[in-house]
Amino acid sequence: MNEDPPSAADIMLSVLKEFRVADTEIAEAGAAGRAALYQGLLGDRRCLLVFDNARDESRIAPSLPRRGRGMCLVTSRKALTGLRDVRRMGLGMLSAEEAFAFLGGMIGQERARREAAALGEVALRCGYLPLALRIAGSRLATRTGWSVRRLADRLAVDKRWPDVLVAGDRRVSAAFDLSYRRLTPDAARLFRRLSVVPGPDAGAACAAHLLGRDLSCAEGVLGELGEAGLLDVVGDRFRLHALLRLYARNRLEAVEGEAGAERVRAGLSRRLPDTTTAAGRWFAASGGVPASACIDVC
């Protein structure tokens, strides 16, 4: 979870050294000529470069090969929409069956069959998120004296999950922390407050209310959260992953206090019936809702 990832120049230098380019040749090229040396090297080779956990486009774009048979694999918590001519692959939640098979492969098929119900609950509590499943599976695999039920029951306590989903130096909450700390103040505030939405998803008007901004501003902030991988976009609706909702709720109480969190909940609770009543009056006055109309109650 490096907070200060290498620059593009550092990446190029590292690759040149890995390919055993002489220090004298690198020095002669100088900082200005290092990019040309790097591109020439990769253009003459068939290789695979892996850029793991990329922070932004500015560090990756200059490092991509311009020609040749080389390939690059870039992983990131952000969508990196500024990169061009790339094939994107979103890694979201697994299905329930895939998550069960994944955990079974880590703890052994016999143990998985013996405690199938509890293992299904663990997968569900992990929200079928690959990182969470990996950590949960590692805990079970290294604690052979534990029952799967023990882990499932510990994960069932919302406030305890950040301390449970830990394996060595891997923490699910640490991955969330990294993305959260990079948000603008408005995006961080909206992310926290979306945790009070009672339904599975929300619209832009609801986000504008929670943020205390106009609709246009709220849509921009929602876009930032989507770009950061902290929101799923389904049509014109936005959804928090189950674990992210719990994390956002914890951040809301930590940053705005229990009283502040309750004010946010109460404000949204007042808005919902008011909006529903206004929509009903409009519906009655207009004699029906046109097919193109959309009323965002939440």
CSV table of C-alpha atoms in Angstrom, one decimal:
chain,number,residue,atom,x,y,z
A,1,MET,CA,0.0,0.0,0.0
A,2,ASN,CA,2.6,2.5,-1.1
A,3,GLU,CA,1.5,6.1,-0.5
A,4,ASP,CA,4.4,7.4,-2.6
A,5,PRO,CA,4.6,5.3,-5.7
A,6,PRO,CA,7.6,5.7,-8.1
A,7,SER,CA,7.5,8.3,-10.9
A,8,ALA,CA,7.5,7.5,-14.5
A,9,ALA,CA,11.2,8.3,-14.7
A,10,ASP,CA,11.9,5.9,-11.7
A,11,ILE,CA,9.9,3.2,-13.4
A,12,MET,CA,12.0,3.6,-16.6
A,13,LEU,CA,15.2,3.5,-14.8
A,14,SER,CA,14.2,0.4,-12.9
A,15,VAL,CA,13.3,-1.4,-16.1
A,16,LEU,CA,16.6,-0.4,-17.8
A,17,LYS,CA,18.5,-1.8,-14.9
A,18,GLU,CA,16.5,-5.0,-14.8
A,19,PHE,CA,17.5,-5.5,-18.5
A,20,ARG,CA,21.1,-5.0,-17.5
A,21,VAL,CA,21.6,-1.8,-19.5
A,22,ALA,CA,25.0,-0.5,-18.5
A,23,ASP,CA,25.2,2.4,-16.1
A,24,THR,CA,27.5,4.2,-18.5
A,25,GLU,CA,24.9,4.0,-21.3
A,26,ILE,CA,22.2,5.3,-18.9
A,27,ALA,CA,24.4,8.1,-17.7
A,28,GLU,CA,25.3,9.1,-21.3
A,29,ALA,CA,21.6,9.2,-22.2
A,30,GLY,CA,20.9,11.5,-19.3
A,31,ALA,CA,17.5,12.3,-17.9
A,32,ALA,CA,16.3,13.8,-21.3
A,33,GLY,CA,17.3,10.7,-23.3
A,34,ARG,CA,16.3,8.0,-20.9
A,35,ALA,CA,12.8,7.8,-22.3
A,36,ALA,CA,14.1,7.2,-25.8
A,37,LEU,CA,16.6,4.5,-24.5
A,38,TYR,CA,13.7,2.9,-22.6
A,39,GLN,CA,11.4,2.8,-25.6
A,40,GLY,CA,14.1,1.5,-27.9
A,41,LEU,CA,14.9,-1.3,-25.5
A,42,LEU,CA,11.2,-2.4,-25.2
A,43,GLY,CA,10.6,-2.1,-28.9
A,44,ASP,CA,13.3,-4.7,-29.6
A,45,ARG,CA,12.0,-7.2,-27.1
A,46,ARG,CA,9.0,-9.4,-26.5
A,47,CYS,CA,8.2,-8.9,-22.8
A,48,LEU,CA,5.4,-8.5,-20.3
A,49,LEU,CA,5.4,-5.5,-18.0
A,50,VAL,CA,3.2,-5.5,-14.9
A,51,PHE,CA,2.3,-2.2,-13.3
A,52,ASP,CA,0.6,-3.2,-10.1
A,53,ASN,CA,-1.6,-0.8,-8.1
A,54,ALA,CA,-1.1,2.2,-10.4
A,55,ARG,CA,-2.1,5.5,-8.8
A,56,ASP,CA,-2.8,7.6,-11.9
A,57,GLU,CA,-2.2,8.0,-15.6
A,58,SER,CA,0.7,10.4,-15.3
A,59,ARG,CA,3.0,7.7,-13.9
A,60,ILE,CA,1.9,5.0,-16.3
A,61,ALA,CA,1.3,6.6,-19.7
A,62,PRO,CA,5.0,7.5,-20.3
A,63,SER,CA,6.0,4.0,-19.4
A,64,LEU,CA,3.9,2.1,-21.9
A,65,PRO,CA,5.8,0.8,-24.9
A,66,ARG,CA,5.2,2.7,-28.1
A,67,ARG,CA,6.0,-0.1,-30.5
A,68,GLY,CA,7.2,-3.7,-30.6
A,69,ARG,CA,5.7,-7.0,-29.4
A,70,GLY,CA,5.7,-6.2,-25.7
A,71,MET,CA,2.5,-6.2,-23.6
A,72,CYS,CA,1.5,-4.4,-20.4
A,73,LEU,CA,-0.8,-5.4,-17.6
A,74,VAL,CA,-1.9,-2.5,-15.4
A,75,THR,CA,-3.9,-2.9,-12.2
A,76,SER,CA,-5.4,0.0,-10.3
A,77,ARG,CA,-8.1,1.0,-7.9
A,78,LYS,CA,-9.0,3.8,-10.4
A,79,ALA,CA,-10.5,3.4,-13.8
A,80,LEU,CA,-7.6,5.3,-15.4
A,81,THR,CA,-9.8,6.7,-18.1
A,82,GLY,CA,-7.0,8.9,-19.4
A,83,LEU,CA,-5.2,5.9,-20.8
A,84,ARG,CA,-5.9,5.4,-24.5
A,85,ASP,CA,-5.9,2.3,-26.7
A,86,VAL,CA,-6.2,-0.1,-23.8
A,87,ARG,CA,-8.5,-3.1,-23.2
A,88,ARG,CA,-10.3,-2.7,-19.9
A,89,MET,CA,-11.3,-5.5,-17.7
A,90,GLY,CA,-13.3,-4.8,-14.5
A,91,LEU,CA,-12.8,-7.2,-11.6
A,92,GLY,CA,-15.9,-6.9,-9.5
A,93,MET,CA,-17.6,-9.3,-7.2
A,94,LEU,CA,-17.6,-13.1,-7.7
A,95,SER,CA,-20.8,-15.0,-7.9
A,96,ALA,CA,-21.8,-17.0,-4.7
A,97,GLU,CA,-20.7,-20.2,-6.4
A,98,GLU,CA,-17.4,-18.8,-7.5
A,99,ALA,CA,-16.7,-17.4,-4.0
A,100,PHE,CA,-17.5,-20.7,-2.4
A,101,ALA,CA,-15.2,-22.6,-4.8
A,102,PHE,CA,-12.5,-20.0,-4.3
A,103,LEU,CA,-12.6,-20.5,-0.5
A,104,GLY,CA,-12.9,-24.2,-0.9
A,105,GLY,CA,-9.7,-24.2,-2.9
A,106,MET,CA,-7.9,-22.4,0.0
A,107,ILE,CA,-9.1,-24.5,2.9
A,108,GLY,CA,-9.6,-27.9,1.3
A,109,GLN,CA,-12.7,-29.4,-0.3
A,110,GLU,CA,-13.4,-31.8,2.5
A,111,ARG,CA,-13.5,-29.0,5.1
A,112,ALA,CA,-15.6,-26.8,2.7
A,113,ARG,CA,-18.2,-29.6,2.3
A,114,ARG,CA,-18.3,-30.3,6.0
A,115,GLU,CA,-19.0,-26.7,6.9
A,116,ALA,CA,-20.7,-25.6,3.7
A,117,ALA,CA,-23.4,-23.4,5.3
A,118,ALA,CA,-20.9,-21.5,7.4
A,119,LEU,CA,-18.5,-21.1,4.5
A,120,GLY,CA,-21.4,-19.7,2.4
A,121,GLU,CA,-22.0,-17.1,5.2
A,122,VAL,CA,-18.3,-16.2,5.2
A,123,ALA,CA,-18.5,-15.6,1.4
A,124,LEU,CA,-21.6,-13.5,1.9
A,125,ARG,CA,-20.1,-11.4,4.7
A,126,CYS,CA,-17.1,-10.8,2.5
A,127,GLY,CA,-19.5,-9.4,-0.1
A,128,TYR,CA,-18.0,-11.8,-2.6
A,129,LEU,CA,-15.1,-9.4,-2.9
A,130,PRO,CA,-11.9,-11.1,-4.1
A,131,LEU,CA,-9.5,-9.3,-1.7
A,132,ALA,CA,-11.8,-10.0,1.3
A,133,LEU,CA,-12.3,-13.6,0.3
A,134,ARG,CA,-8.5,-14.1,-0.1
A,135,ILE,CA,-7.9,-12.8,3.5
A,136,ALA,CA,-10.8,-14.8,5.0
A,137,GLY,CA,-9.5,-17.9,3.2
A,138,SER,CA,-6.0,-17.3,4.5
A,139,ARG,CA,-7.2,-17.0,8.1
A,140,LEU,CA,-9.1,-20.2,7.8
A,141,ALA,CA,-6.2,-22.0,6.1
A,142,THR,CA,-3.7,-21.1,8.7
A,143,ARG,CA,-6.1,-21.6,11.7
A,144,THR,CA,-7.0,-25.3,11.2
A,145,GLY,CA,-8.3,-25.4,14.8
A,146,TRP,CA,-10.9,-22.8,14.0
A,147,SER,CA,-14.3,-23.8,12.8
A,148,VAL,CA,-15.6,-21.9,9.8
A,149,ARG,CA,-18.6,-21.0,11.9
A,150,ARG,CA,-16.3,-19.1,14.3
A,151,LEU,CA,-15.2,-16.8,11.5
A,152,ALA,CA,-18.7,-16.4,10.1
A,153,ASP,CA,-20.0,-15.3,13.5
A,154,ARG,CA,-17.2,-12.8,14.0
A,155,LEU,CA,-17.8,-11.3,10.6
A,156,ALA,CA,-21.5,-11.0,11.4
A,157,VAL,CA,-20.7,-8.2,13.9
A,158,ASP,CA,-20.5,-5.1,11.6
A,159,LYS,CA,-18.1,-3.1,13.7
A,160,ARG,CA,-15.6,-6.0,14.1
A,161,TRP,CA,-15.0,-6.8,10.4
A,162,PRO,CA,-12.0,-4.5,9.9
A,163,ASP,CA,-10.2,-6.4,12.7
A,164,VAL,CA,-11.3,-9.8,11.4
A,165,LEU,CA,-10.4,-9.4,7.7
A,166,VAL,CA,-6.7,-9.3,8.4
A,167,ALA,CA,-4.0,-11.8,7.3
A,168,GLY,CA,-0.4,-10.8,8.0
A,169,ASP,CA,0.2,-7.4,6.5
A,170,ARG,CA,-3.0,-7.6,4.4
A,171,ARG,CA,-6.0,-5.7,5.5
A,172,VAL,CA,-9.2,-5.0,3.6
A,173,SER,CA,-9.6,-1.8,5.4
A,174,ALA,CA,-6.1,-0.7,4.4
A,175,ALA,CA,-7.1,-0.9,0.8
A,176,PHE,CA,-10.2,1.1,1.4
A,177,ASP,CA,-8.2,3.7,3.5
A,178,LEU,CA,-5.8,4.2,0.6
A,179,SER,CA,-8.7,5.1,-1.9
A,180,TYR,CA,-10.6,7.1,0.7
A,181,ARG,CA,-7.6,9.3,1.6
A,182,ARG,CA,-7.1,10.3,-2.1
A,183,LEU,CA,-10.7,11.7,-2.4
A,184,THR,CA,-11.5,15.4,-2.5
A,185,PRO,CA,-13.3,16.7,0.7
A,186,ASP,CA,-16.7,16.8,-1.1
A,187,ALA,CA,-16.2,13.2,-2.4
A,188,ALA,CA,-15.1,11.9,1.0
A,189,ARG,CA,-18.1,13.6,2.7
A,190,LEU,CA,-20.6,12.1,0.1
A,191,PHE,CA,-19.0,8.7,0.4
A,192,ARG,CA,-19.5,8.7,4.1
A,193,ARG,CA,-23.0,9.9,4.0
A,194,LEU,CA,-24.2,7.5,1.3
A,195,SER,CA,-23.9,4.8,4.0
A,196,VAL,CA,-27.2,6.1,5.5
A,197,VAL,CA,-29.2,5.4,2.4
A,198,PRO,CA,-31.8,2.8,3.4
A,199,GLY,CA,-32.1,1.2,0.0
A,200,PRO,CA,-29.5,-0.7,-2.1
A,201,ASP,CA,-28.7,2.3,-4.3
A,202,ALA,CA,-29.2,6.0,-4.8
A,203,GLY,CA,-29.7,8.6,-7.5
A,204,ALA,CA,-28.0,12.0,-8.1
A,205,ALA,CA,-30.8,14.0,-6.4
A,206,CYS,CA,-30.3,12.0,-3.2
A,207,ALA,CA,-26.6,12.5,-3.4
A,208,ALA,CA,-27.1,16.3,-3.9
A,209,HIS,CA,-29.2,16.4,-0.7
A,210,LEU,CA,-26.6,14.4,1.3
A,211,LEU,CA,-23.8,16.7,0.0
A,212,GLY,CA,-25.7,19.9,0.4
A,213,ARG,CA,-24.8,20.9,-3.2
A,214,ASP,CA,-26.7,21.4,-6.5
A,215,LEU,CA,-27.4,18.5,-8.8
A,216,SER,CA,-24.6,19.3,-11.3
A,217,CYS,CA,-22.0,19.3,-8.5
A,218,ALA,CA,-23.3,16.1,-7.0
A,219,GLU,CA,-23.1,14.3,-10.4
A,220,GLY,CA,-19.5,15.4,-10.6
A,221,VAL,CA,-18.7,14.1,-7.2
A,222,LEU,CA,-20.4,10.8,-7.9
A,223,GLY,CA,-18.3,10.5,-11.0
A,224,GLU,CA,-15.2,11.0,-8.9
A,225,LEU,CA,-16.3,8.2,-6.5
A,226,GLY,CA,-17.0,5.9,-9.5
A,227,GLU,CA,-13.6,6.7,-11.0
A,228,ALA,CA,-12.0,5.8,-7.6
A,229,GLY,CA,-13.7,2.4,-7.6
A,230,LEU,CA,-15.7,3.3,-4.5
A,231,LEU,CA,-19.1,3.2,-6.2
A,232,ASP,CA,-20.8,0.8,-8.7
A,233,VAL,CA,-22.8,2.5,-11.4
A,234,VAL,CA,-25.9,0.8,-12.6
A,235,GLY,CA,-27.7,2.9,-15.2
A,236,ASP,CA,-28.3,6.3,-13.5
A,237,ARG,CA,-28.1,4.7,-10.0
A,238,PHE,CA,-25.1,4.4,-7.7
A,239,ARG,CA,-24.5,1.6,-5.3
A,240,LEU,CA,-22.0,1.0,-2.4
A,241,HIS,CA,-20.5,-2.5,-2.1
A,242,ALA,CA,-21.6,-4.1,1.2
A,243,LEU,CA,-18.2,-3.9,2.8
A,244,LEU,CA,-17.7,-0.4,1.5
A,245,ARG,CA,-21.0,0.6,3.1
A,246,LEU,CA,-19.8,-0.7,6.4
A,247,TYR,CA,-16.5,1.1,6.0
A,248,ALA,CA,-18.3,4.4,5.0
A,249,ARG,CA,-20.6,4.1,8.1
A,250,ASN,CA,-17.5,3.7,10.3
A,251,ARG,CA,-15.9,6.7,8.7
A,252,LEU,CA,-19.1,8.8,9.1
A,253,GLU,CA,-19.2,8.1,12.8
A,254,ALA,CA,-15.5,8.7,13.2
A,255,VAL,CA,-15.4,12.0,11.3
A,256,GLU,CA,-18.8,13.5,12.0
A,257,GLY,CA,-19.5,11.8,15.3
A,258,GLU,CA,-22.5,9.8,16.3
A,259,ALA,CA,-24.6,12.9,16.7
A,260,GLY,CA,-23.6,14.2,13.2
A,261,ALA,CA,-24.3,10.8,11.7
A,262,GLU,CA,-27.8,10.8,13.3
A,263,ARG,CA,-28.5,14.3,11.9
A,264,VAL,CA,-27.6,13.0,8.4
A,265,ARG,CA,-30.0,10.0,8.8
A,266,ALA,CA,-32.7,12.2,10.2
A,267,GLY,CA,-32.4,14.7,7.3
A,268,LEU,CA,-32.6,12.0,4.7
A,269,SER,CA,-35.6,10.4,6.6
A,270,ARG,CA,-37.4,13.7,6.4
A,271,ARG,CA,-36.6,14.2,2.7
A,272,LEU,CA,-38.0,10.8,1.6
A,273,PRO,CA,-41.6,11.3,2.6
A,274,ASP,CA,-41.6,15.0,1.5
A,275,THR,CA,-40.3,14.0,-2.0
A,276,THR,CA,-42.8,11.1,-2.2
A,277,THR,CA,-45.7,13.5,-1.3
A,278,ALA,CA,-44.5,16.1,-3.9
A,279,ALA,CA,-44.2,13.4,-6.5
A,280,GLY,CA,-47.7,12.2,-5.7
A,281,ARG,CA,-49.2,15.7,-6.0
A,282,TRP,CA,-47.4,16.2,-9.3
A,283,PHE,CA,-48.7,12.9,-10.6
A,284,ALA,CA,-52.3,13.7,-9.6
A,285,ALA,CA,-52.1,17.2,-11.2
A,286,SER,CA,-50.5,16.1,-14.4
A,287,GLY,CA,-52.9,13.1,-14.9
A,288,GLY,CA,-50.1,10.6,-15.1
A,289,VAL,CA,-46.3,10.4,-15.6
A,290,PRO,CA,-44.9,10.5,-19.1
A,291,ALA,CA,-42.9,7.5,-20.1
A,292,SER,CA,-39.7,9.6,-20.1
A,293,ALA,CA,-40.2,11.0,-16.6
A,294,CYS,CA,-38.0,9.9,-13.7
A,295,ILE,CA,-38.6,10.9,-10.1
A,296,ASP,CA,-35.6,10.3,-7.8
A,297,VAL,CA,-37.1,9.6,-4.4
A,298,CYS,CA,-33.8,8.3,-3.1
